[in-house]
Amino acid sequence: MSDQPTEVGGIAADRLRSLIERIERLEEEKKAISSDIRDIFAEAKSAGFDVKIMRAVIKLRKMNAADRDEQELLLDTYKKALDI
């Protein structure tokens, strides 16, 4: 039997510990993935690609077509209003 109580103050300690440990593992994985993404952007930059534009393209690719069209229309409207 475990030295740790299974319930403390109405909280299932084992379940809580399990959830916290899972979150911690995922945070570590997220940190590693973020590092990998930074490496890829650095590689792209060294190959002559514009990283800022790449990030914008990735953002656009995440949007559905209707939202993308609406954003482009608003951007064009604002540019016309400002004579850009």
PDB file of N, CA, C and O in Angstrom:
ATOM      1  N   MET A   1       0.834  -1.192   0.000  1.00  0.00           N
ATOM      2  CA  MET A   1       0.000   0.000   0.000  1.00  0.00           C
ATOM      3  C   MET A   1       0.872   1.246   0.000  1.00  0.00           C
ATOM      4  O   MET A   1       1.944   1.267   0.582  1.00  0.00           O
ATOM      5  N   SER A   2       0.429   2.294  -0.629  1.00  0.00           N
ATOM      6  CA  SER A   2       1.193   3.534  -0.785  1.00  0.00           C
ATOM      7  C   SER A   2       1.272   4.302   0.528  1.00  0.00           C
ATOM      8  O   SER A   2       0.371   4.252   1.365  1.00  0.00           O
ATOM      9  N   ASP A   3       2.392   5.030   0.715  1.00  0.00           N
ATOM     10  CA  ASP A   3       2.547   5.895   1.874  1.00  0.00           C
ATOM     11  C   ASP A   3       1.662   7.133   1.749  1.00  0.00           C
ATOM     12  O   ASP A   3       1.327   7.761   2.737  1.00  0.00           O
ATOM     13  N   GLN A   4       1.301   7.511   0.525  1.00  0.00           N
ATOM     14  CA  GLN A   4       0.499   8.700   0.252  1.00  0.00           C
ATOM     15  C   GLN A   4      -0.984   8.373   0.435  1.00  0.00           C
ATOM     16  O   GLN A   4      -1.448   7.335  -0.031  1.00  0.00           O
ATOM     17  N   PRO A   5      -1.723   9.237   1.104  1.00  0.00           N
ATOM     18  CA  PRO A   5      -3.172   9.008   1.187  1.00  0.00           C
ATOM     19  C   PRO A   5      -3.792   9.156  -0.195  1.00  0.00           C
ATOM     20  O   PRO A   5      -3.325   9.939  -1.016  1.00  0.00           O
ATOM     21  N   THR A   6      -4.830   8.363  -0.470  1.00  0.00           N
ATOM     22  CA  THR A   6      -5.457   8.435  -1.790  1.00  0.00           C
ATOM     23  C   THR A   6      -6.439   9.589  -1.880  1.00  0.00           C
ATOM     24  O   THR A   6      -6.795  10.000  -2.967  1.00  0.00           O
ATOM     25  N   GLU A   7      -6.875  10.117  -0.723  1.00  0.00           N
ATOM     26  CA  GLU A   7      -7.784  11.254  -0.749  1.00  0.00           C
ATOM     27  C   GLU A   7      -7.397  12.228   0.356  1.00  0.00           C
ATOM     28  O   GLU A   7      -7.174  11.841   1.487  1.00  0.00           O
ATOM     29  N   VAL A   8      -7.278  13.486   0.000  1.00  0.00           N
ATOM     30  CA  VAL A   8      -6.922  14.529   0.961  1.00  0.00           C
ATOM     31  C   VAL A   8      -7.918  15.662   0.805  1.00  0.00           C
ATOM     32  O   VAL A   8      -8.016  16.247  -0.274  1.00  0.00           O
ATOM     33  N   GLY A   9      -8.632  15.971   1.860  1.00  0.00           N
ATOM     34  CA  GLY A   9      -9.594  17.067   1.807  1.00  0.00           C
ATOM     35  C   GLY A   9     -10.624  16.902   0.716  1.00  0.00           C
ATOM     36  O   GLY A   9     -11.030  17.886   0.098  1.00  0.00           O
ATOM     37  N   GLY A  10     -11.013  15.672   0.437  1.00  0.00           N
ATOM     38  CA  GLY A  10     -12.013  15.429  -0.600  1.00  0.00           C
ATOM     39  C   GLY A  10     -11.437  15.393  -2.004  1.00  0.00           C
ATOM     40  O   GLY A  10     -12.161  15.274  -2.975  1.00  0.00           O
ATOM     41  N   ILE A  11     -10.111  15.497  -2.121  1.00  0.00           N
ATOM     42  CA  ILE A  11      -9.450  15.487  -3.428  1.00  0.00           C
ATOM     43  C   ILE A  11      -8.748  14.144  -3.617  1.00  0.00           C
ATOM     44  O   ILE A  11      -8.009  13.699  -2.732  1.00  0.00           O
ATOM     45  N   ALA A  12      -8.965  13.507  -4.747  1.00  0.00           N
ATOM     46  CA  ALA A  12      -8.298  12.251  -5.056  1.00  0.00           C
ATOM     47  C   ALA A  12      -6.847  12.568  -5.412  1.00  0.00           C
ATOM     48  O   ALA A  12      -6.535  12.970  -6.535  1.00  0.00           O
ATOM     49  N   ALA A  13      -5.947  12.389  -4.445  1.00  0.00           N
ATOM     50  CA  ALA A  13      -4.545  12.781  -4.600  1.00  0.00           C
ATOM     51  C   ALA A  13      -3.861  12.038  -5.741  1.00  0.00           C
ATOM     52  O   ALA A  13      -3.099  12.636  -6.504  1.00  0.00           O
ATOM     53  N   ASP A  14      -4.121  10.738  -5.867  1.00  0.00           N
ATOM     54  CA  ASP A  14      -3.491   9.962  -6.944  1.00  0.00           C
ATOM     55  C   ASP A  14      -3.923  10.463  -8.312  1.00  0.00           C
ATOM     56  O   ASP A  14      -3.112  10.587  -9.224  1.00  0.00           O
ATOM     57  N   ARG A  15      -5.188  10.755  -8.454  1.00  0.00           N
ATOM     58  CA  ARG A  15      -5.713  11.260  -9.738  1.00  0.00           C
ATOM     59  C   ARG A  15      -5.118  12.621 -10.047  1.00  0.00           C
ATOM     60  O   ARG A  15      -4.707  12.893 -11.170  1.00  0.00           O
ATOM     61  N   LEU A  16      -5.073  13.500  -9.037  1.00  0.00           N
ATOM     62  CA  LEU A  16      -4.492  14.827  -9.216  1.00  0.00           C
ATOM     63  C   LEU A  16      -3.026  14.732  -9.615  1.00  0.00           C
ATOM     64  O   LEU A  16      -2.580  15.392 -10.552  1.00  0.00           O
ATOM     65  N   ARG A  17      -2.275  13.879  -8.921  1.00  0.00           N
ATOM     66  CA  ARG A  17      -0.857  13.695  -9.228  1.00  0.00           C
ATOM     67  C   ARG A  17      -0.682  13.208 -10.662  1.00  0.00           C
ATOM     68  O   ARG A  17       0.169  13.693 -11.407  1.00  0.00           O
ATOM     69  N   SER A  18      -1.528  12.268 -11.077  1.00  0.00           N
ATOM     70  CA  SER A  18      -1.463  11.732 -12.434  1.00  0.00           C
ATOM     71  C   SER A  18      -1.717  12.826 -13.470  1.00  0.00           C
ATOM     72  O   SER A  18      -0.994  12.929 -14.475  1.00  0.00           O
ATOM     73  N   LEU A  19      -2.723  13.643 -13.222  1.00  0.00           N
ATOM     74  CA  LEU A  19      -3.034  14.736 -14.160  1.00  0.00           C
ATOM     75  C   LEU A  19      -1.903  15.742 -14.229  1.00  0.00           C
ATOM     76  O   LEU A  19      -1.508  16.177 -15.326  1.00  0.00           O
ATOM     77  N   ILE A  20      -1.365  16.118 -13.077  1.00  0.00           N
ATOM     78  CA  ILE A  20      -0.251  17.085 -13.041  1.00  0.00           C
ATOM     79  C   ILE A  20       0.955  16.532 -13.793  1.00  0.00           C
ATOM     80  O   ILE A  20       1.580  17.242 -14.590  1.00  0.00           O
ATOM     81  N   GLU A  21       1.277  15.269 -13.577  1.00  0.00           N
ATOM     82  CA  GLU A  21       2.433  14.666 -14.249  1.00  0.00           C
ATOM     83  C   GLU A  21       2.224  14.596 -15.759  1.00  0.00           C
ATOM     84  O   GLU A  21       3.161  14.827 -16.531  1.00  0.00           O
ATOM     85  N   ARG A  22       1.007  14.304 -16.187  1.00  0.00           N
ATOM     86  CA  ARG A  22       0.720  14.294 -17.627  1.00  0.00           C
ATOM     87  C   ARG A  22       0.896  15.671 -18.222  1.00  0.00           C
ATOM     88  O   ARG A  22       1.473  15.833 -19.314  1.00  0.00           O
ATOM     89  N   ILE A  23       0.393  16.692 -17.529  1.00  0.00           N
ATOM     90  CA  ILE A  23       0.541  18.073 -18.005  1.00  0.00           C
ATOM     91  C   ILE A  23       2.017  18.447 -18.080  1.00  0.00           C
ATOM     92  O   ILE A  23       2.471  19.049 -19.062  1.00  0.00           O
ATOM     93  N   GLU A  24       2.786  18.076 -17.069  1.00  0.00           N
ATOM     94  CA  GLU A  24       4.221  18.383 -17.066  1.00  0.00           C
ATOM     95  C   GLU A  24       4.930  17.724 -18.242  1.00  0.00           C
ATOM     96  O   GLU A  24       5.774  18.350 -18.890  1.00  0.00           O
ATOM     97  N   ARG A  25       4.578  16.477 -18.542  1.00  0.00           N
ATOM     98  CA  ARG A  25       5.191  15.795 -19.694  1.00  0.00           C
ATOM     99  C   ARG A  25       4.839  16.505 -20.999  1.00  0.00           C
ATOM    100  O   ARG A  25       5.692  16.702 -21.869  1.00  0.00           O
ATOM    101  N   LEU A  26       3.572  16.895 -21.127  1.00  0.00           N
ATOM    102  CA  LEU A  26       3.149  17.596 -22.338  1.00  0.00           C
ATOM    103  C   LEU A  26       3.825  18.960 -22.466  1.00  0.00           C
ATOM    104  O   LEU A  26       4.176  19.376 -23.579  1.00  0.00           O
ATOM    105  N   GLU A  27       4.014  19.653 -21.345  1.00  0.00           N
ATOM    106  CA  GLU A  27       4.723  20.939 -21.366  1.00  0.00           C
ATOM    107  C   GLU A  27       6.154  20.743 -21.869  1.00  0.00           C
ATOM    108  O   GLU A  27       6.657  21.552 -22.643  1.00  0.00           O
ATOM    109  N   GLU A  28       6.804  19.670 -21.438  1.00  0.00           N
ATOM    110  CA  GLU A  28       8.163  19.377 -21.917  1.00  0.00           C
ATOM    111  C   GLU A  28       8.159  19.080 -23.411  1.00  0.00           C
ATOM    112  O   GLU A  28       9.036  19.536 -24.144  1.00  0.00           O
ATOM    113  N   GLU A  29       7.167  18.307 -23.869  1.00  0.00           N
ATOM    114  CA  GLU A  29       7.051  18.008 -25.295  1.00  0.00           C
ATOM    115  C   GLU A  29       6.805  19.279 -26.096  1.00  0.00           C
ATOM    116  O   GLU A  29       7.373  19.468 -27.165  1.00  0.00           O
ATOM    117  N   LYS A  30       5.939  20.149 -25.544  1.00  0.00           N
ATOM    118  CA  LYS A  30       5.638  21.420 -26.212  1.00  0.00           C
ATOM    119  C   LYS A  30       6.899  22.267 -26.334  1.00  0.00           C
ATOM    120  O   LYS A  30       7.151  22.890 -27.376  1.00  0.00           O
ATOM    121  N   LYS A  31       7.703  22.277 -25.293  1.00  0.00           N
ATOM    122  CA  LYS A  31       8.957  23.031 -25.300  1.00  0.00           C
ATOM    123  C   LYS A  31       9.894  22.491 -26.391  1.00  0.00           C
ATOM    124  O   LYS A  31      10.495  23.263 -27.142  1.00  0.00           O
ATOM    125  N   ALA A  32       9.978  21.171 -26.500  1.00  0.00           N
ATOM    126  CA  ALA A  32      10.831  20.558 -27.521  1.00  0.00           C
ATOM    127  C   ALA A  32      10.304  20.864 -28.919  1.00  0.00           C
ATOM    128  O   ALA A  32      11.076  21.174 -29.832  1.00  0.00           O
ATOM    129  N   ILE A  33       8.994  20.799 -29.101  1.00  0.00           N
ATOM    130  CA  ILE A  33       8.401  21.090 -30.413  1.00  0.00           C
ATOM    131  C   ILE A  33       8.617  22.553 -30.782  1.00  0.00           C
ATOM    132  O   ILE A  33       8.956  22.867 -31.926  1.00  0.00           O
ATOM    133  N   SER A  34       8.458  23.455 -29.818  1.00  0.00           N
ATOM    134  CA  SER A  34       8.703  24.884 -30.083  1.00  0.00           C
ATOM    135  C   SER A  34      10.135  25.115 -30.517  1.00  0.00           C
ATOM    136  O   SER A  34      10.400  25.909 -31.426  1.00  0.00           O
ATOM    137  N   SER A  35      11.049  24.404 -29.902  1.00  0.00           N
ATOM    138  CA  SER A  35      12.458  24.511 -30.287  1.00  0.00           C
ATOM    139  C   SER A  35      12.664  24.006 -31.715  1.00  0.00           C
ATOM    140  O   SER A  35      13.385  24.623 -32.502  1.00  0.00           O
ATOM    141  N   ASP A  36      12.008  22.906 -32.058  1.00  0.00           N
ATOM    142  CA  ASP A  36      12.104  22.365 -33.417  1.00  0.00           C
ATOM    143  C   ASP A  36      11.549  23.363 -34.438  1.00  0.00           C
ATOM    144  O   ASP A  36      12.128  23.555 -35.512  1.00  0.00           O
ATOM    145  N   ILE A  37      10.439  24.004 -34.106  1.00  0.00           N
ATOM    146  CA  ILE A  37       9.838  24.991 -35.009  1.00  0.00           C
ATOM    147  C   ILE A  37      10.782  26.175 -35.199  1.00  0.00           C
ATOM    148  O   ILE A  37      10.972  26.651 -36.327  1.00  0.00           O
ATOM    149  N   ARG A  38      11.392  26.643 -34.113  1.00  0.00           N
ATOM    150  CA  ARG A  38      12.365  27.744 -34.232  1.00  0.00           C
ATOM    151  C   ARG A  38      13.523  27.337 -35.143  1.00  0.00           C
ATOM    152  O   ARG A  38      13.986  28.131 -35.966  1.00  0.00           O
ATOM    153  N   ASP A  39      13.976  26.092 -35.014  1.00  0.00           N
ATOM    154  CA  ASP A  39      15.065  25.600 -35.862  1.00  0.00           C
ATOM    155  C   ASP A  39      14.664  25.610 -37.330  1.00  0.00           C
ATOM    156  O   ASP A  39      15.456  25.969 -38.206  1.00  0.00           O
ATOM    157  N   ILE A  40      13.426  25.220 -37.618  1.00  0.00           N
ATOM    158  CA  ILE A  40      12.957  25.197 -39.004  1.00  0.00           C
ATOM    159  C   ILE A  40      12.867  26.611 -39.562  1.00  0.00           C
ATOM    160  O   ILE A  40      13.262  26.865 -40.706  1.00  0.00           O
ATOM    161  N   PHE A  41      12.366  27.559 -38.751  1.00  0.00           N
ATOM    162  CA  PHE A  41      12.324  28.949 -39.215  1.00  0.00           C
ATOM    163  C   PHE A  41      13.735  29.486 -39.445  1.00  0.00           C
ATOM    164  O   PHE A  41      13.969  30.224 -40.409  1.00  0.00           O
ATOM    165  N   ALA A  42      14.678  29.114 -38.595  1.00  0.00           N
ATOM    166  CA  ALA A  42      16.070  29.543 -38.793  1.00  0.00           C
ATOM    167  C   ALA A  42      16.621  28.958 -40.084  1.00  0.00           C
ATOM    168  O   ALA A  42      17.319  29.642 -40.843  1.00  0.00           O
ATOM    169  N   GLU A  43      16.292  27.711 -40.358  1.00  0.00           N
ATOM    170  CA  GLU A  43      16.721  27.064 -41.605  1.00  0.00           C
ATOM    171  C   GLU A  43      16.117  27.781 -42.806  1.00  0.00           C
ATOM    172  O   GLU A  43      16.807  28.036 -43.807  1.00  0.00           O
ATOM    173  N   ALA A  44      14.831  28.118 -42.703  1.00  0.00           N
ATOM    174  CA  ALA A  44      14.151  28.823 -43.795  1.00  0.00           C
ATOM    175  C   ALA A  44      14.796  30.186 -44.034  1.00  0.00           C
ATOM    176  O   ALA A  44      15.031  30.585 -45.178  1.00  0.00           O
ATOM    177  N   LYS A  45      15.105  30.891 -42.947  1.00  0.00           N
ATOM    178  CA  LYS A  45      15.731  32.211 -43.067  1.00  0.00           C
ATOM    179  C   LYS A  45      17.095  32.097 -43.725  1.00  0.00           C
ATOM    180  O   LYS A  45      17.437  32.897 -44.603  1.00  0.00           O
ATOM    181  N   SER A  46      17.864  31.088 -43.339  1.00  0.00           N
ATOM    182  CA  SER A  46      19.195  30.932 -43.931  1.00  0.00           C
ATOM    183  C   SER A  46      19.114  30.527 -45.404  1.00  0.00           C
ATOM    184  O   SER A  46      20.056  30.746 -46.156  1.00  0.00           O
ATOM    185  N   ALA A  47      17.957  29.954 -45.798  1.00  0.00           N
ATOM    186  CA  ALA A  47      17.750  29.598 -47.202  1.00  0.00           C
ATOM    187  C   ALA A  47      17.194  30.768 -48.001  1.00  0.00           C
ATOM    188  O   ALA A  47      16.925  30.640 -49.189  1.00  0.00           O
ATOM    189  N   GLY A  48      16.997  31.927 -47.338  1.00  0.00           N
ATOM    190  CA  GLY A  48      16.558  33.121 -48.043  1.00  0.00           C
ATOM    191  C   GLY A  48      15.067  33.408 -47.981  1.00  0.00           C
ATOM    192  O   GLY A  48      14.597  34.338 -48.633  1.00  0.00           O
ATOM    193  N   PHE A  49      14.323  32.610 -47.223  1.00  0.00           N
ATOM    194  CA  PHE A  49      12.886  32.851 -47.111  1.00  0.00           C
ATOM    195  C   PHE A  49      12.610  33.925 -46.062  1.00  0.00           C
ATOM    196  O   PHE A  49      13.347  34.072 -45.099  1.00  0.00           O
ATOM    197  N   ASP A  50      11.525  34.665 -46.266  1.00  0.00           N
ATOM    198  CA  ASP A  50      11.104  35.695 -45.327  1.00  0.00           C
ATOM    199  C   ASP A  50      10.233  35.030 -44.261  1.00  0.00           C
ATOM    200  O   ASP A  50       9.100  34.632 -44.525  1.00  0.00           O
ATOM    201  N   VAL A  51      10.769  34.909 -43.059  1.00  0.00           N
ATOM    202  CA  VAL A  51      10.092  34.198 -41.981  1.00  0.00           C
ATOM    203  C   VAL A  51       8.796  34.885 -41.575  1.00  0.00           C
ATOM    204  O   VAL A  51       7.788  34.227 -41.286  1.00  0.00           O
ATOM    205  N   LYS A  52       8.785  36.201 -41.584  1.00  0.00           N
ATOM    206  CA  LYS A  52       7.573  36.942 -41.223  1.00  0.00           C
ATOM    207  C   LYS A  52       6.441  36.603 -42.196  1.00  0.00           C
ATOM    208  O   LYS A  52       5.302  36.377 -41.781  1.00  0.00           O
ATOM    209  N   ILE A  53       6.752  36.531 -43.472  1.00  0.00           N
ATOM    210  CA  ILE A  53       5.748  36.187 -44.479  1.00  0.00           C
ATOM    211  C   ILE A  53       5.331  34.729 -44.321  1.00  0.00           C
ATOM    212  O   ILE A  53       4.138  34.396 -44.447  1.00  0.00           O
ATOM    213  N   MET A  54       6.263  33.854 -44.007  1.00  0.00           N
ATOM    214  CA  MET A  54       5.928  32.447 -43.785  1.00  0.00           C
ATOM    215  C   MET A  54       4.932  32.308 -42.632  1.00  0.00           C
ATOM    216  O   MET A  54       3.974  31.539 -42.721  1.00  0.00           O
ATOM    217  N   ARG A  55       5.158  33.067 -41.552  1.00  0.00           N
ATOM    218  CA  ARG A  55       4.227  33.015 -40.405  1.00  0.00           C
ATOM    219  C   ARG A  55       2.837  33.501 -40.831  1.00  0.00           C
ATOM    220  O   ARG A  55       1.823  32.939 -40.415  1.00  0.00           O
ATOM    221  N   ALA A  56       2.790  34.539 -41.667  1.00  0.00           N
ATOM    222  CA  ALA A  56       1.511  35.056 -42.155  1.00  0.00           C
ATOM    223  C   ALA A  56       0.802  34.005 -43.014  1.00  0.00           C
ATOM    224  O   ALA A  56      -0.412  33.824 -42.906  1.00  0.00           O
ATOM    225  N   VAL A  57       1.556  33.310 -43.851  1.00  0.00           N
ATOM    226  CA  VAL A  57       0.972  32.264 -44.704  1.00  0.00           C
ATOM    227  C   VAL A  57       0.417  31.129 -43.842  1.00  0.00           C
ATOM    228  O   VAL A  57      -0.685  30.626 -44.089  1.00  0.00           O
ATOM    229  N   ILE A  58       1.164  30.748 -42.819  1.00  0.00           N
ATOM    230  CA  ILE A  58       0.697  29.684 -41.923  1.00  0.00           C
ATOM    231  C   ILE A  58      -0.596  30.097 -41.236  1.00  0.00           C
ATOM    232  O   ILE A  58      -1.541  29.305 -41.134  1.00  0.00           O
ATOM    233  N   LYS A  59      -0.658  31.351 -40.814  1.00  0.00           N
ATOM    234  CA  LYS A  59      -1.876  31.864 -40.175  1.00  0.00           C
ATOM    235  C   LYS A  59      -3.049  31.817 -41.149  1.00  0.00           C
ATOM    236  O   LYS A  59      -4.153  31.401 -40.793  1.00  0.00           O
ATOM    237  N   LEU A  60      -2.814  32.217 -42.402  1.00  0.00           N
ATOM    238  CA  LEU A  60      -3.872  32.187 -43.415  1.00  0.00           C
ATOM    239  C   LEU A  60      -4.327  30.763 -43.708  1.00  0.00           C
ATOM    240  O   LEU A  60      -5.521  30.513 -43.893  1.00  0.00           O
ATOM    241  N   ARG A  61      -3.391  29.832 -43.736  1.00  0.00           N
ATOM    242  CA  ARG A  61      -3.741  28.437 -44.026  1.00  0.00           C
ATOM    243  C   ARG A  61      -4.605  27.819 -42.927  1.00  0.00           C
ATOM    244  O   ARG A  61      -5.364  26.890 -43.182  1.00  0.00           O
ATOM    245  N   LYS A  62      -4.495  28.349 -41.712  1.00  0.00           N
ATOM    246  CA  LYS A  62      -5.307  27.840 -40.604  1.00  0.00           C
ATOM    247  C   LYS A  62      -6.757  28.323 -40.694  1.00  0.00           C
ATOM    248  O   LYS A  62      -7.646  27.714 -40.113  1.00  0.00           O
ATOM    249  N   MET A  63      -6.973  29.421 -41.407  1.00  0.00           N
ATOM    250  CA  MET A  63      -8.306  30.022 -41.507  1.00  0.00           C
ATOM    251  C   MET A  63      -9.131  29.305 -42.576  1.00  0.00           C
ATOM    252  O   MET A  63      -8.587  28.808 -43.558  1.00  0.00           O
ATOM    253  N   ASN A  64     -10.453  29.316 -42.384  1.00  0.00           N
ATOM    254  CA  ASN A  64     -11.286  28.775 -43.456  1.00  0.00           C
ATOM    255  C   ASN A  64     -11.404  29.831 -44.553  1.00  0.00           C
ATOM    256  O   ASN A  64     -11.089  31.002 -44.343  1.00  0.00           O
ATOM    257  N   ALA A  65     -11.858  29.420 -45.712  1.00  0.00           N
ATOM    258  CA  ALA A  65     -11.874  30.297 -46.890  1.00  0.00           C
ATOM    259  C   ALA A  65     -12.720  31.547 -46.667  1.00  0.00           C
ATOM    260  O   ALA A  65     -12.330  32.645 -47.069  1.00  0.00           O
ATOM    261  N   ALA A  66     -13.863  31.404 -46.016  1.00  0.00           N
ATOM    262  CA  ALA A  66     -14.754  32.555 -45.811  1.00  0.00           C
ATOM    263  C   ALA A  66     -14.090  33.594 -44.906  1.00  0.00           C
ATOM    264  O   ALA A  66     -14.141  34.795 -45.191  1.00  0.00           O
ATOM    265  N   ASP A  67     -13.467  33.143 -43.829  1.00  0.00           N
ATOM    266  CA  ASP A  67     -12.786  34.074 -42.923  1.00  0.00           C
ATOM    267  C   ASP A  67     -11.612  34.749 -43.619  1.00  0.00           C
ATOM    268  O   ASP A  67     -11.362  35.935 -43.446  1.00  0.00           O
ATOM    269  N   ARG A  68     -10.885  33.979 -44.426  1.00  0.00           N
ATOM    270  CA  ARG A  68      -9.748  34.524 -45.164  1.00  0.00           C
ATOM    271  C   ARG A  68     -10.221  35.588 -46.158  1.00  0.00           C
ATOM    272  O   ARG A  68      -9.630  36.661 -46.243  1.00  0.00           O
ATOM    273  N   ASP A  69     -11.311  35.296 -46.881  1.00  0.00           N
ATOM    274  CA  ASP A  69     -11.863  36.262 -47.838  1.00  0.00           C
ATOM    275  C   ASP A  69     -12.323  37.534 -47.136  1.00  0.00           C
ATOM    276  O   ASP A  69     -12.085  38.645 -47.618  1.00  0.00           O
ATOM    277  N   GLU A  70     -12.985  37.375 -45.982  1.00  0.00           N
ATOM    278  CA  GLU A  70     -13.450  38.534 -45.227  1.00  0.00           C
ATOM    279  C   GLU A  70     -12.270  39.387 -44.756  1.00  0.00           C
ATOM    280  O   GLU A  70     -12.308  40.612 -44.856  1.00  0.00           O
ATOM    281  N   GLN A  71     -11.214  38.739 -44.290  1.00  0.00           N
ATOM    282  CA  GLN A  71     -10.040  39.475 -43.827  1.00  0.00           C
ATOM    283  C   GLN A  71      -9.389  40.229 -44.978  1.00  0.00           C
ATOM    284  O   GLN A  71      -8.999  41.392 -44.830  1.00  0.00           O
ATOM    285  N   GLU A  72      -9.273  39.589 -46.126  1.00  0.00           N
ATOM    286  CA  GLU A  72      -8.679  40.241 -47.291  1.00  0.00           C
ATOM    287  C   GLU A  72      -9.526  41.432 -47.750  1.00  0.00           C
ATOM    288  O   GLU A  72      -8.982  42.476 -48.110  1.00  0.00           O
ATOM    289  N   LEU A  73     -10.849  41.283 -47.713  1.00  0.00           N
ATOM    290  CA  LEU A  73     -11.740  42.377 -48.090  1.00  0.00           C
ATOM    291  C   LEU A  73     -11.581  43.557 -47.137  1.00  0.00           C
ATOM    292  O   LEU A  73     -11.466  44.706 -47.567  1.00  0.00           O
ATOM    293  N   LEU A  74     -11.541  43.273 -45.845  1.00  0.00           N
ATOM    294  CA  LEU A  74     -11.350  44.342 -44.860  1.00  0.00           C
ATOM    295  C   LEU A  74      -9.993  45.023 -45.034  1.00  0.00           C
ATOM    296  O   LEU A  74      -9.889  46.251 -44.960  1.00  0.00           O
ATOM    297  N   LEU A  75      -8.975  44.238 -45.276  1.00  0.00           N
ATOM    298  CA  LEU A  75      -7.642  44.804 -45.483  1.00  0.00           C
ATOM    299  C   LEU A  75      -7.639  45.727 -46.702  1.00  0.00           C
ATOM    300  O   LEU A  75      -7.119  46.845 -46.638  1.00  0.00           O
ATOM    301  N   ASP A  76      -8.240  45.268 -47.797  1.00  0.00           N
ATOM    302  CA  ASP A  76      -8.323  46.108 -48.997  1.00  0.00           C
ATOM    303  C   ASP A  76      -9.109  47.384 -48.729  1.00  0.00           C
ATOM    304  O   ASP A  76      -8.722  48.474 -49.172  1.00  0.00           O
ATOM    305  N   THR A  77     -10.216  47.272 -47.987  1.00  0.00           N
ATOM    306  CA  THR A  77     -11.030  48.441 -47.649  1.00  0.00           C
ATOM    307  C   THR A  77     -10.224  49.444 -46.837  1.00  0.00           C
ATOM    308  O   THR A  77     -10.236  50.647 -47.111  1.00  0.00           O
ATOM    309  N   TYR A  78      -9.507  48.965 -45.826  1.00  0.00           N
ATOM    310  CA  TYR A  78      -8.695  49.838 -44.979  1.00  0.00           C
ATOM    311  C   TYR A  78      -7.575  50.478 -45.781  1.00  0.00           C
ATOM    312  O   TYR A  78      -7.272  51.665 -45.612  1.00  0.00           O
ATOM    313  N   LYS A  79      -6.953  49.701 -46.668  1.00  0.00           N
ATOM    314  CA  LYS A  79      -5.871  50.257 -47.490  1.00  0.00           C
ATOM    315  C   LYS A  79      -6.392  51.367 -48.401  1.00  0.00           C
ATOM    316  O   LYS A  79      -5.745  52.405 -48.552  1.00  0.00           O
ATOM    317  N   LYS A  80      -7.565  51.162 -48.984  1.00  0.00           N
ATOM    318  CA  LYS A  80      -8.164  52.197 -49.846  1.00  0.00           C
ATOM    319  C   LYS A  80      -8.496  53.434 -49.033  1.00  0.00           C
ATOM    320  O   LYS A  80      -8.292  54.561 -49.488  1.00  0.00           O
ATOM    321  N   ALA A  81      -9.014  53.237 -47.826  1.00  0.00           N
ATOM    322  CA  ALA A  81      -9.376  54.370 -46.973  1.00  0.00           C
ATOM    323  C   ALA A  81      -8.158  55.201 -46.595  1.00  0.00           C
ATOM    324  O   ALA A  81      -8.240  56.411 -46.401  1.00  0.00           O
ATOM    325  N   LEU A  82      -7.002  54.544 -46.535  1.00  0.00           N
ATOM    326  CA  LEU A  82      -5.759  55.229 -46.137  1.00  0.00           C
ATOM    327  C   LEU A  82      -4.872  55.551 -47.331  1.00  0.00           C
ATOM    328  O   LEU A  82      -3.719  55.976 -47.164  1.00  0.00           O
ATOM    329  N   ASP A  83      -5.372  55.339 -48.555  1.00  0.00           N
ATOM    330  CA  ASP A  83      -4.589  55.573 -49.784  1.00  0.00           C
ATOM    331  C   ASP A  83      -3.253  54.843 -49.765  1.00  0.00           C
ATOM    332  O   ASP A  83      -2.201  55.405 -50.118  1.00  0.00           O
ATOM    333  N   ILE A  84      -3.301  53.599 -49.402  1.00  0.00           N
ATOM    334  CA  ILE A  84      -2.075  52.787 -49.386  1.00  0.00           C
ATOM    335  C   ILE A  84      -2.069  51.921 -50.634  1.00  0.00           C
ATOM    336  O   ILE A  84      -2.986  51.284 -50.973  1.00  0.00           O
TER     337      ILE A  84
END
